[in-house]
mmCIF file of C-alpha atoms in Angstrom:
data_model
loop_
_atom_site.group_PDB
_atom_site.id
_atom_site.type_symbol
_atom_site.label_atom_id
_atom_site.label_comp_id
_atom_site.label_asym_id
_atom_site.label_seq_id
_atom_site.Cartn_x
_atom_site.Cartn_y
_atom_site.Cartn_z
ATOM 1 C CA UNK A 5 14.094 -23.789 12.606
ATOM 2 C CA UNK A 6 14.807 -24.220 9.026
ATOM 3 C CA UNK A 7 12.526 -26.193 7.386
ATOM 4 C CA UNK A 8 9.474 -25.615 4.536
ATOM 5 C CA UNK A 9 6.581 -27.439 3.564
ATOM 6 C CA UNK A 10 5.643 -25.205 1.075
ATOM 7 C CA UNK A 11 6.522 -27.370 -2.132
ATOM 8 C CA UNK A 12 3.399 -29.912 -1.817
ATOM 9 C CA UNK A 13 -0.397 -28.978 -1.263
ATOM 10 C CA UNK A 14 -1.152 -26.923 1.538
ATOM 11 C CA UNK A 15 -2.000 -28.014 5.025
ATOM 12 C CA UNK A 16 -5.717 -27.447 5.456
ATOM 13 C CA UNK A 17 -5.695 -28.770 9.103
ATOM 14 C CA UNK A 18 -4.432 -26.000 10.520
ATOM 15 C CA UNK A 19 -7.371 -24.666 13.538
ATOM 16 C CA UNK A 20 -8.802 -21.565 13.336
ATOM 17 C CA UNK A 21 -7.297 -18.478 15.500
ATOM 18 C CA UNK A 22 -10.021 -16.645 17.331
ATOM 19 C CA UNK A 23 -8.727 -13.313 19.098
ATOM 20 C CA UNK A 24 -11.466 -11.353 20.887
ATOM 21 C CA UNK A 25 -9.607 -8.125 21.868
ATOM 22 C CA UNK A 26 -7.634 -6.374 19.297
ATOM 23 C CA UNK A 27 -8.330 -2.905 18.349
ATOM 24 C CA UNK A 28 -5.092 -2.698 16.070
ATOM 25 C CA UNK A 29 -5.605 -5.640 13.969
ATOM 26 C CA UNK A 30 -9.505 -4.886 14.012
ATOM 27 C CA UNK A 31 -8.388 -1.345 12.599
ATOM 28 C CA UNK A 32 -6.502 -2.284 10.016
ATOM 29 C CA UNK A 33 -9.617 -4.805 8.956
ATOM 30 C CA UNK A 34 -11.733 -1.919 8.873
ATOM 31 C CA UNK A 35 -9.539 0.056 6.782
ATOM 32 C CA UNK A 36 -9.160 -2.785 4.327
ATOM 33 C CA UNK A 37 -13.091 -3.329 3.378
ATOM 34 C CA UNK A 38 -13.768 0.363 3.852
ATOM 35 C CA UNK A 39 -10.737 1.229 1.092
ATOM 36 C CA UNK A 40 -12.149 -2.133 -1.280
ATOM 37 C CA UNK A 41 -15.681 -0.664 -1.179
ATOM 38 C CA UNK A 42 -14.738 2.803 -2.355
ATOM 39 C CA UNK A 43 -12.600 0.696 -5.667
ATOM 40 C CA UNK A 44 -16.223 -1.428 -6.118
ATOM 41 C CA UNK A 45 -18.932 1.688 -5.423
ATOM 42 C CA UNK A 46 -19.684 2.050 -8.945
ATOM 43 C CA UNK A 47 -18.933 -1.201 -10.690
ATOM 44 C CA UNK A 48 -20.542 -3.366 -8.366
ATOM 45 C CA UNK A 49 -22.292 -1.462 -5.543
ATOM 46 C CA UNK A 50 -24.019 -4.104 -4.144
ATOM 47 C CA UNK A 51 -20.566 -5.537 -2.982
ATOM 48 C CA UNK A 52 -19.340 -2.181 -2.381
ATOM 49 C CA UNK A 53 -22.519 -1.764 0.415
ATOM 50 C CA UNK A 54 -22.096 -5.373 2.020
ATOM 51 C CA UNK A 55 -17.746 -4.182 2.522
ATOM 52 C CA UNK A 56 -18.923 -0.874 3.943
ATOM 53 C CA UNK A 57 -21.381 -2.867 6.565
ATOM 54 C CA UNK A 58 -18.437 -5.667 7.378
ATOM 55 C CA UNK A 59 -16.154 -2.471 7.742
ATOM 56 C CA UNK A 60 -18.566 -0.655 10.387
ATOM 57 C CA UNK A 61 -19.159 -3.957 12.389
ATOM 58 C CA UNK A 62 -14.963 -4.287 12.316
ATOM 59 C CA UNK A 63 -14.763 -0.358 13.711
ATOM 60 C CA UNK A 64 -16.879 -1.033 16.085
ATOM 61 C CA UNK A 65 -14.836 -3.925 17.632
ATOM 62 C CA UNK A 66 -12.178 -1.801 17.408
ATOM 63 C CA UNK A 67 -13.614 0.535 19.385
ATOM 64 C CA UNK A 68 -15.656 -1.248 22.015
ATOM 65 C CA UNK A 69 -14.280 -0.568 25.427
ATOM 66 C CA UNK A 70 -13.792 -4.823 26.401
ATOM 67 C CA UNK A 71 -11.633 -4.995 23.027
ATOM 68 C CA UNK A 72 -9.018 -2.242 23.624
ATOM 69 C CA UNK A 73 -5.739 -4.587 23.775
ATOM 70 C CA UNK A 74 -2.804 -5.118 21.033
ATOM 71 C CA UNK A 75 -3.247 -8.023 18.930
ATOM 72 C CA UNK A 76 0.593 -9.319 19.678
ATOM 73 C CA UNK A 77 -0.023 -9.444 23.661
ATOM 74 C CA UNK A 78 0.584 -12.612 24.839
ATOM 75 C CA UNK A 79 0.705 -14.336 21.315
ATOM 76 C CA UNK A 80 4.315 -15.750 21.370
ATOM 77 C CA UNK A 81 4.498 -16.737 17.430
ATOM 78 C CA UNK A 82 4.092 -12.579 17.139
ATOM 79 C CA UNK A 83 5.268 -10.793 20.156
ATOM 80 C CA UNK A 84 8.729 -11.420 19.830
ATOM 81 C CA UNK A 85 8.788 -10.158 16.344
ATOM 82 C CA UNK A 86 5.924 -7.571 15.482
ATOM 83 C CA UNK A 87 4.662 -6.702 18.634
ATOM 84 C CA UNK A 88 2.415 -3.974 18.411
ATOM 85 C CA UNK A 89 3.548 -0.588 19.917
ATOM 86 C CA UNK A 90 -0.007 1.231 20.124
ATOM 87 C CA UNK A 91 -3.794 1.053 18.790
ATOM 88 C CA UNK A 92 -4.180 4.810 18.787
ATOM 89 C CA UNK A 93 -2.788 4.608 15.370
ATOM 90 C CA UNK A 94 -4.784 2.588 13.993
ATOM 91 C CA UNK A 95 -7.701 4.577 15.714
ATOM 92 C CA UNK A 96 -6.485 7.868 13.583
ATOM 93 C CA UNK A 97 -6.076 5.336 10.398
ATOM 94 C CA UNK A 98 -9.279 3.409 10.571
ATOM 95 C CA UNK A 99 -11.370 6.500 11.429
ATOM 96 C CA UNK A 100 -9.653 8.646 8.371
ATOM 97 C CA UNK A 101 -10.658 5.448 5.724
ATOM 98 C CA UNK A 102 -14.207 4.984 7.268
ATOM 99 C CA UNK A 103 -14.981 8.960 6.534
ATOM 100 C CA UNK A 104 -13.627 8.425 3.095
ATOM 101 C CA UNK A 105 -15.502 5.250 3.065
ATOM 102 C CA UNK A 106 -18.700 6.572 4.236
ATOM 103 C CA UNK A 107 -18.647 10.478 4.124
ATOM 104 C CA UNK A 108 -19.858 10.486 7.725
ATOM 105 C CA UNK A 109 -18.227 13.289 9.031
ATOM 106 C CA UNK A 110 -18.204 11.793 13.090
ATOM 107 C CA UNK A 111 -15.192 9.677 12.099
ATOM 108 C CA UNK A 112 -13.362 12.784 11.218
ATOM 109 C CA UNK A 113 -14.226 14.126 14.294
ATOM 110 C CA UNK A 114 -12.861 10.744 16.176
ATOM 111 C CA UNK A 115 -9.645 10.791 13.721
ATOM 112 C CA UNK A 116 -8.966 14.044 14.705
ATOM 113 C CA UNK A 117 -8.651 13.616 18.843
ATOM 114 C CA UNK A 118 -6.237 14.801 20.105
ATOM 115 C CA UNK A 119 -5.860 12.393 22.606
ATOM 116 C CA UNK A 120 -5.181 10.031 19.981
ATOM 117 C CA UNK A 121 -2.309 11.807 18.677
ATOM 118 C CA UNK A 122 -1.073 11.988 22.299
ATOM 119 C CA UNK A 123 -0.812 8.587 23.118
ATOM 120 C CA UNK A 124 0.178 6.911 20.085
ATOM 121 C CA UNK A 125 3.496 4.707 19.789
ATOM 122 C CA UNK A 126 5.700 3.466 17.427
ATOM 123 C CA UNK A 127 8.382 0.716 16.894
ATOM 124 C CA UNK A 128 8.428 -0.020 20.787
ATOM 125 C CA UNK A 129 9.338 3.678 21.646
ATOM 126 C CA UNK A 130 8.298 6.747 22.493
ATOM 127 C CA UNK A 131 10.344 8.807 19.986
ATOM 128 C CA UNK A 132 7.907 11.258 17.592
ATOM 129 C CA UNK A 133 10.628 10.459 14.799
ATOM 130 C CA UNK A 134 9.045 7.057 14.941
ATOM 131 C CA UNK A 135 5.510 8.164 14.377
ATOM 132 C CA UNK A 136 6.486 10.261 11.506
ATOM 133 C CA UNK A 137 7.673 7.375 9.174
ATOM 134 C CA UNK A 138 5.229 5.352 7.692
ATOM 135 C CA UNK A 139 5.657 1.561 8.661
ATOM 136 C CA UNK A 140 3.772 -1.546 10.133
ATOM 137 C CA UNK A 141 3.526 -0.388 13.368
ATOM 138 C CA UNK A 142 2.601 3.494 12.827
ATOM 139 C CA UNK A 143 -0.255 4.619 10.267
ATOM 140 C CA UNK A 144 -0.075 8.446 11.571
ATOM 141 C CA UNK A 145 1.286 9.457 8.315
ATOM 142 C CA UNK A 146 -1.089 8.102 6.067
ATOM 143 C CA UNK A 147 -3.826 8.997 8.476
ATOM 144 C CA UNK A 148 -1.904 12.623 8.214
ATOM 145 C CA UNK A 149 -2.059 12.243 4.366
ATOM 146 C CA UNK A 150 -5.656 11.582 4.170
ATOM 147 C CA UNK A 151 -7.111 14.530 6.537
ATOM 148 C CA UNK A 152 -4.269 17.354 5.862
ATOM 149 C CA UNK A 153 -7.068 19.174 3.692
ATOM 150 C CA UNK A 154 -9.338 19.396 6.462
ATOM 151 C CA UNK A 155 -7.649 21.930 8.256
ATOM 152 C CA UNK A 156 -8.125 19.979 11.675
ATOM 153 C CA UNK A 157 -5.026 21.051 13.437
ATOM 154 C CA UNK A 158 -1.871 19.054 14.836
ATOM 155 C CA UNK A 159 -1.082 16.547 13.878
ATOM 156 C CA UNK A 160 -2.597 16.873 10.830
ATOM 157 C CA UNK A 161 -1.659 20.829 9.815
ATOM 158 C CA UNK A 162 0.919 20.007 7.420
ATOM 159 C CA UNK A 163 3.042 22.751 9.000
ATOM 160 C CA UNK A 164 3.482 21.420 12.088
ATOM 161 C CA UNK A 165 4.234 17.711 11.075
ATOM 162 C CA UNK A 166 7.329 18.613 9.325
ATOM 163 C CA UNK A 167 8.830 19.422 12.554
ATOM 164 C CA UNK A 168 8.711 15.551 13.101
ATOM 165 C CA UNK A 169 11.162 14.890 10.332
ATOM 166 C CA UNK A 170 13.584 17.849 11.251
ATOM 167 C CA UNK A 171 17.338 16.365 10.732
ATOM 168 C CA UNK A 172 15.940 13.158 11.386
ATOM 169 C CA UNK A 173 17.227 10.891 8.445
ATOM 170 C CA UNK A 174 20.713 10.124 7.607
ATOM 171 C CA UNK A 175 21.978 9.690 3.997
ATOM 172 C CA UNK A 176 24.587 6.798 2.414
ATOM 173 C CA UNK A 177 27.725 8.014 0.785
ATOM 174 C CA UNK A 178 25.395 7.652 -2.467
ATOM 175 C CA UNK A 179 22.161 9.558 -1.437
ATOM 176 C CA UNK A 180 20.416 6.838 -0.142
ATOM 177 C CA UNK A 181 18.120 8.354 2.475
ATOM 178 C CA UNK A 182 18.236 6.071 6.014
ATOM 179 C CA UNK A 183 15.592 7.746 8.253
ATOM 180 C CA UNK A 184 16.692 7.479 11.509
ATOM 181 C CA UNK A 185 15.461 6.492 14.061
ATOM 182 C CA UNK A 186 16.438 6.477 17.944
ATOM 183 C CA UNK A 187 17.647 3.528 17.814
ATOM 184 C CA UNK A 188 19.331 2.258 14.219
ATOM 185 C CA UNK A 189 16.483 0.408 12.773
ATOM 186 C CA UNK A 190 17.029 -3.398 10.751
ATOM 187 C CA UNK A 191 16.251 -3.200 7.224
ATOM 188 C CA UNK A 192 15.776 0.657 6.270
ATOM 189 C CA UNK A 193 14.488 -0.430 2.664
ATOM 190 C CA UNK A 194 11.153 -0.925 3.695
ATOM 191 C CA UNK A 195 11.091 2.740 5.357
ATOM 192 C CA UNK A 196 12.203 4.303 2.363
ATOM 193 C CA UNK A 197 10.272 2.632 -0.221
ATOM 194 C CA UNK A 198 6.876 3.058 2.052
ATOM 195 C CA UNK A 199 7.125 6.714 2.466
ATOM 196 C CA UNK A 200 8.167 7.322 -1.154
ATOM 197 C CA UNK A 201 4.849 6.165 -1.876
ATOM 198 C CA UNK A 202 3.121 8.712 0.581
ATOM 199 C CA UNK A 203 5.235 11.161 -1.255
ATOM 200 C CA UNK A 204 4.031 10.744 -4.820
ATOM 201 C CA UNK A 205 0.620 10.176 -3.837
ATOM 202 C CA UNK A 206 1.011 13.746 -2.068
ATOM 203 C CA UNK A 207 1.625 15.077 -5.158
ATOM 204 C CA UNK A 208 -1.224 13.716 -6.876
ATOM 205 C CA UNK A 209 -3.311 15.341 -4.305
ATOM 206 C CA UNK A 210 -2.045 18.328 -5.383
ATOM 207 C CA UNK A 211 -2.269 18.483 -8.955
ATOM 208 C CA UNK A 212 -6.037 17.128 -8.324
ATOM 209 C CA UNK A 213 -6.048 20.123 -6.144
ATOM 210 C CA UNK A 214 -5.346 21.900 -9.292
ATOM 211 C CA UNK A 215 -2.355 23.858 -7.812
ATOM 212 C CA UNK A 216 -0.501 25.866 -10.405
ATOM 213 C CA UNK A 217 2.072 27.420 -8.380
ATOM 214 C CA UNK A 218 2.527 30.137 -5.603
ATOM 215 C CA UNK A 219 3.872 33.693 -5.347
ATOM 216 C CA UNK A 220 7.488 34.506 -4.540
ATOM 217 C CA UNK A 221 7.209 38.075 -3.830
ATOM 218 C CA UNK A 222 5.425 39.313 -6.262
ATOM 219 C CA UNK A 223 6.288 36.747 -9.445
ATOM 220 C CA UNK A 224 4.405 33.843 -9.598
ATOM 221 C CA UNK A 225 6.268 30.609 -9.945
ATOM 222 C CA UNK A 226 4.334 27.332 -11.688
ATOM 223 C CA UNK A 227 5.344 23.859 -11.065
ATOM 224 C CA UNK A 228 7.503 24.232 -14.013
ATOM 225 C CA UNK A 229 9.481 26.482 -12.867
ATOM 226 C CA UNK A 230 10.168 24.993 -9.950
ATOM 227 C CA UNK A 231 10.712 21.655 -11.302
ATOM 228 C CA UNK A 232 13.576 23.503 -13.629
ATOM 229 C CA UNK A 233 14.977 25.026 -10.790
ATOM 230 C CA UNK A 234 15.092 21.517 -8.909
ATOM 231 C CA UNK A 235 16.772 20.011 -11.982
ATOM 232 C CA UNK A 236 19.300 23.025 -12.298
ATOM 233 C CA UNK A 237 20.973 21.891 -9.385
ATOM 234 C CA UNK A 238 20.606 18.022 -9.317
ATOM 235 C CA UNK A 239 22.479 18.003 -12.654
ATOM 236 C CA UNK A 240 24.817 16.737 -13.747
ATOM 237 C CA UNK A 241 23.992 13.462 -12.003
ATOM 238 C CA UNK A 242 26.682 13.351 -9.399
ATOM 239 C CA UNK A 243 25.217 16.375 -7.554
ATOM 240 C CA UNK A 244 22.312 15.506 -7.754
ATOM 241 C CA UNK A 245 22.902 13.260 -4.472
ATOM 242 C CA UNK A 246 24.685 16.124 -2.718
ATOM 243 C CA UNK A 247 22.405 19.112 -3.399
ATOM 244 C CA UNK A 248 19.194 17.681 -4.105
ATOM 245 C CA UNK A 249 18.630 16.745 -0.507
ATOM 246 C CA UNK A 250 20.203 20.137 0.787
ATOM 247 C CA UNK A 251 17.299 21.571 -0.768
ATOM 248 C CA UNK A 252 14.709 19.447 0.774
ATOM 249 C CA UNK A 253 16.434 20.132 4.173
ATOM 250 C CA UNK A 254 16.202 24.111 3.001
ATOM 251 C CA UNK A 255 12.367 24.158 1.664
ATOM 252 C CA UNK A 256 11.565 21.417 3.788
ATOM 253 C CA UNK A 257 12.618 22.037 7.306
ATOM 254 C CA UNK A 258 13.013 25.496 7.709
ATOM 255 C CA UNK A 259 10.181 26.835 6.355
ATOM 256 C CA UNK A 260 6.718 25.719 8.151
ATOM 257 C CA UNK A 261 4.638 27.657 5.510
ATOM 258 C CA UNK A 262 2.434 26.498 2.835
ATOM 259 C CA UNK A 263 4.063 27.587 -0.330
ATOM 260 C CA UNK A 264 6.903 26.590 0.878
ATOM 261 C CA UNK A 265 5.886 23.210 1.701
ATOM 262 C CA UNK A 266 4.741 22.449 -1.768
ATOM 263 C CA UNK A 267 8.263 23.367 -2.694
ATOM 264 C CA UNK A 268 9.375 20.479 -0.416
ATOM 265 C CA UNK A 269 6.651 18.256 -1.504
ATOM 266 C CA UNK A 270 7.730 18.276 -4.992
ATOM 267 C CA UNK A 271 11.539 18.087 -4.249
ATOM 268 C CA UNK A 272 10.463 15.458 -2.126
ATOM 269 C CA UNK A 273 9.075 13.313 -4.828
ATOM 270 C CA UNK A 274 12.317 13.575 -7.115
ATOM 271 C CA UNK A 275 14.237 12.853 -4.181
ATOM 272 C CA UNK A 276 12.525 9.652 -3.745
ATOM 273 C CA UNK A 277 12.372 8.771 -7.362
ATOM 274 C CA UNK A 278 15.918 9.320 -6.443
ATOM 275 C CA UNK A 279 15.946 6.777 -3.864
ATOM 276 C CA UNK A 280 13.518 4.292 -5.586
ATOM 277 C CA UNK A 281 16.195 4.527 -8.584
ATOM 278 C CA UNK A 282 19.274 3.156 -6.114
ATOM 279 C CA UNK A 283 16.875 0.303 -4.811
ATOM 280 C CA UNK A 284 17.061 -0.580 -8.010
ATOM 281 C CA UNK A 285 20.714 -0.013 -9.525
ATOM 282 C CA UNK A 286 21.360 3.478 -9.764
ATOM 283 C CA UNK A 287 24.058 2.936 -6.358
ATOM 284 C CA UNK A 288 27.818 2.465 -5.969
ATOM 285 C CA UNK A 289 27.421 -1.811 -5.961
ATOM 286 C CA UNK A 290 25.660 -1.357 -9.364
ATOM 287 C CA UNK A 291 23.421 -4.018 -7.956
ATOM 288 C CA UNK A 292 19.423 -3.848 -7.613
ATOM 289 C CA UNK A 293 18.752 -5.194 -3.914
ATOM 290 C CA UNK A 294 15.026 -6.277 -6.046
ATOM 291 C CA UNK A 295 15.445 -9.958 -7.061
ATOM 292 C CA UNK A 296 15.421 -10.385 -10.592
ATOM 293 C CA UNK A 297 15.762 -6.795 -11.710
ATOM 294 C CA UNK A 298 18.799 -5.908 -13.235
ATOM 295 C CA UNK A 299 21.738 -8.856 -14.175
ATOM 296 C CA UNK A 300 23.012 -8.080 -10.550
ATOM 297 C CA UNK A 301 21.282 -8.539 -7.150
ATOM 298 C CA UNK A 302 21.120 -10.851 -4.179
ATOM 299 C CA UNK A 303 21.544 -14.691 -5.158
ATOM 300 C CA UNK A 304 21.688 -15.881 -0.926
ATOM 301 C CA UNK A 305 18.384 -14.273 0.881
ATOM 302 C CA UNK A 306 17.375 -15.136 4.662
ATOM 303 C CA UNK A 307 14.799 -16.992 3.322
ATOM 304 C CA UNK A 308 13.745 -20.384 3.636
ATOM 305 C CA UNK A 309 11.583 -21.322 0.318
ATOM 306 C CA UNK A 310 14.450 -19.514 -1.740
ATOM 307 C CA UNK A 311 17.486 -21.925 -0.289
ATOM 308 C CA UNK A 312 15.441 -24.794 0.209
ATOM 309 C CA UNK A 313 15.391 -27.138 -2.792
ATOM 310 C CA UNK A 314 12.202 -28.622 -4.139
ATOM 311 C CA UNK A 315 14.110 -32.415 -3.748
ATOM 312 C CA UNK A 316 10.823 -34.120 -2.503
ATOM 313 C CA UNK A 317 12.533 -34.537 1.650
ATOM 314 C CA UNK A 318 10.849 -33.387 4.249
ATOM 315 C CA UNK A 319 13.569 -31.565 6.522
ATOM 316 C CA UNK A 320 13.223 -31.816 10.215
ATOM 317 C CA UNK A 321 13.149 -27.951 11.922
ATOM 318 C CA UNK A 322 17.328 -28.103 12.366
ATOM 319 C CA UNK A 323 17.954 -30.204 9.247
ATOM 320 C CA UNK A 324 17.343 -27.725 6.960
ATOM 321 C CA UNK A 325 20.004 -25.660 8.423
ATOM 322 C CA UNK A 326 22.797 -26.837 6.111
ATOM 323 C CA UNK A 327 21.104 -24.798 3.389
ATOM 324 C CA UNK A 328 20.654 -21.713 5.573
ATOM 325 C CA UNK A 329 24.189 -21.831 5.820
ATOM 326 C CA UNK A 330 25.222 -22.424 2.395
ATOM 327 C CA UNK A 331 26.989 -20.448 0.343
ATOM 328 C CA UNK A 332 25.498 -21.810 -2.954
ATOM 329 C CA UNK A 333 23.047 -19.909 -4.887
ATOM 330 C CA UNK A 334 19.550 -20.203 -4.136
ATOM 331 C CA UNK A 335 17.667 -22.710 -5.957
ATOM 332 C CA UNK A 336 14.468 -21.194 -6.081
ATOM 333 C CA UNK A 337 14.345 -17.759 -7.288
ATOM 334 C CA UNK A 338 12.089 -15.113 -4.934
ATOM 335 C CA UNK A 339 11.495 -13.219 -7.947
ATOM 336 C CA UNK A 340 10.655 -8.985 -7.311
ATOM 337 C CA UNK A 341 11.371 -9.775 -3.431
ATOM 338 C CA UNK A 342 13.081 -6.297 -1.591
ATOM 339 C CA UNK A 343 16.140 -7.168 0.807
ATOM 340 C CA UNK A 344 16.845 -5.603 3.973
ATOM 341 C CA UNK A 345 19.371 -3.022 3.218
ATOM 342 C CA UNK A 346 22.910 -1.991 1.831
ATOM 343 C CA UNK A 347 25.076 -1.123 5.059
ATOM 344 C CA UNK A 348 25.658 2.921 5.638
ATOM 345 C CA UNK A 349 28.797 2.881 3.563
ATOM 346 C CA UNK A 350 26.952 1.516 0.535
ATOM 347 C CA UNK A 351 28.255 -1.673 1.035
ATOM 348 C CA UNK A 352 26.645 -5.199 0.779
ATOM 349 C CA UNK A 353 27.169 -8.972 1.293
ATOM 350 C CA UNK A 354 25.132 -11.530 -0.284
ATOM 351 C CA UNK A 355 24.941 -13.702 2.651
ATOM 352 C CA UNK A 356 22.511 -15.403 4.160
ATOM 353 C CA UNK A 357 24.124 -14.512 7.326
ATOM 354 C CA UNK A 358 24.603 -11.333 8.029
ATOM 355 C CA UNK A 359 23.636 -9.317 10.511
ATOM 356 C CA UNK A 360 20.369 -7.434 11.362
ATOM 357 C CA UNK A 361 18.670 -8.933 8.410
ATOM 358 C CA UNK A 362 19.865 -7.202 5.634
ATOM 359 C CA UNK A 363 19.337 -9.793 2.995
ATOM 360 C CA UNK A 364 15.898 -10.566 4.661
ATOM 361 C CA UNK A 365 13.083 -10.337 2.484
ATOM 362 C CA UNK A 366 10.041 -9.602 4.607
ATOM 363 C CA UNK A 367 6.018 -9.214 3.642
ATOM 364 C CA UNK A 368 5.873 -6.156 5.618
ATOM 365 C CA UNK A 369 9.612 -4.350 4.013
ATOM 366 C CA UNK A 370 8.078 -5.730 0.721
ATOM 367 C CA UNK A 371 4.465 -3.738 0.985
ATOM 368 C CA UNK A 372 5.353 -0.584 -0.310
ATOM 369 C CA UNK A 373 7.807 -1.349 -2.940
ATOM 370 C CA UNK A 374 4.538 -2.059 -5.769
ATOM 371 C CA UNK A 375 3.270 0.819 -4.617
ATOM 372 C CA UNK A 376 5.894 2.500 -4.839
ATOM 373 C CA UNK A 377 7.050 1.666 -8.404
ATOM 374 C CA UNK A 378 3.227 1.896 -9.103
ATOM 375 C CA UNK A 379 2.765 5.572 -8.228
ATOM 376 C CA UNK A 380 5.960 6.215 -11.118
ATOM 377 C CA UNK A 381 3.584 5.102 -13.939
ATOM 378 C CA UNK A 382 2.278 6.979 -16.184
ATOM 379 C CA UNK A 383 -1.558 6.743 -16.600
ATOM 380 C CA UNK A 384 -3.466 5.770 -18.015
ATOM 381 C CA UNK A 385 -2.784 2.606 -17.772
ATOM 382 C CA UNK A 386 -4.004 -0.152 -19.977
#
């Protein structure tokens, strides 16, 4: 199918879907009003309250014993596509964002299970390199980023996570970081971009922390001087692709101690700043893979709106094929939309194609590219 409607008004006759067992999508509902009514507690708290009650009702759907099924089973629009791996997930997620939420410190307890940790899923497997990177269908690292000052154990003792991630991401020719994954995963931009996030918001739990440093022996080194030291070897540029994520491997994965992981934490950040910076140019094609950033980027997405022209015909589902396989230009510009991926050599065809979607803007690749770019600005911001 190859056909859009979305040029005229839309279609307000579409019937209302009614699921009655999903403890995933339910969680993920619950975290949404619980993280709005913490942004509206003290501007409007009378919203704020009403948002905390809708997100309680929502947990406890999520929890209630006659609920406890995926939202993608047996939904053939979905389950081909995003099926859901797991709930227990979303359990950890939902619970971490309704103590935050609330204060109440039973959903830390609940969060916390272990027996949550043990039978979550991601991405259709059962590989723990899955878990470990943030993405649609696992929320164990930001449930991980929201309870590591808790001190309530695996999976949560900061420590012990890092032995997730151990060797378990591949680099381009460039420095692009591809985690990976047991099987090669389709578009890898949406992996990197979602987890640079997590990393710069790490950081800013720090510095609120108000950490100045850590001992080395006996001198004490400050951010500063670590940051210089970082710099010292990722310049000039061209190593900073070749030993700036030597030294993450270094601080990062052989050394499960907490000074040490602050070391990785900040090296992390450059290294995705890094990353974020070849997203958007900074890469061997000299092309931003962001539509409409830069004077070079991808003119022929997987994308029906973008290559279907606003000509006023209504295209059956096959006839709008010839302009999925066009090689013009597309007419309609997806402006700030994230493709798929450059292949592992650093190589890319604007096609709209290719193989394993790698011109393929997607909502879920696309969700942590603001925040992303977000978490590099400056405050304040006015």
């Amino acid at each position: 199918m190859w056909a859009v409607q979305l040029f005229s008004a839309p279609d307000r006759g579409h019937p209302n879907l009614q699921l009655f067992s999903a403890s995933d999508l339910g969680g993920e509902i619950a975290v949404a009003l619980a993280a709005t009514s913490i942004v509206f507690c003290k501007v409007n708290p009378s919203y704020s309250s009403k948002l905390d009650r809708g997100a309680a009702t929502m947990y406890k759907f999520t929890r209630r014993a006659t609920t406890r099924t995926l939202y993608s089973r047996g939904q053939p629009d979905v389950e081909p596509y995003y099926k859901s791996t797991s709930y227990s997930d979303e359990y950890m997620w939902s619970a971490a964002w309704m103590y935050y939420g609330t204060g109440n410190a039973s959903y830390v307890s609940f969060a916390t299970d272990p027996r949550l940790w043990k039978n979550a899923r991601a991405l259709f497997g059962t590989n723990v390199v899955d878990l470990f990177v943030f993405n649609w269908d696992s929320k164990v690292p930001g449930a991980q980023l929201h309870m590591f000052g808790h001190n309530t154990g695996y999976p949560y003792s900061y420590e012990q996570s890092l032995a997730g991630f151990r060797n378990e991401h591949r680099r381009q020719h460039d420095g692009m970081a591809m985690f990976k994954f047991d099987r090669d995963r389709e578009q890898p931009l949406q992996y990197v971009v979602a987890n640079a996030f997590l990393a710069a918001l790490y950081a800013d739990y720090l510095v609120a922390g108000n950490v100045k440093g850590w001992y080395c022996g006996s001198k004490f080194m400050t951010i500063n001087d670590l940051r210089a030291f970082a710099r010292s070897q990722a310049i000039p540029k061209q190593t900073w692709t070749t030993k700036l994520p030597n030294l993450i491997a270094q601080f990062g994965f052989l050394f499960y101690d907490t000074k040490y992981y602050f070391v990785y934490n900040l090296l992390r950040e450059m290294y995705h700043e890094m990353q974020l910076n070849y997203i958007l140019g900074d890469n061997p094609k000299k092309m931003s893979y962001v539509v409409g950033v830069g004077k070079k980027y991808p003119r022929r997405l997987h994308h029906r709106g973008a290559s279907t022209p606003n000509d006023g015909i209504k295209y059956t589902c096959t006839g709008g094929y010839k302009w999925r396989d066009s090689s013009k230009a597309d007419p309609n510009l997806l402006t700030g939309a994230m493709v798929g991926e450059p292949d592992r050599s650093d190589g890319f065809t604007d096609s709209r194609n290719g193989a394993g979607g790698h011109n393929e803007p997607t909502l879920a690749g696309n969700a942590g590219l603001p925040a992303a770019l977000v978490s590099k600005v400056p405050e304040p911001l006015t």
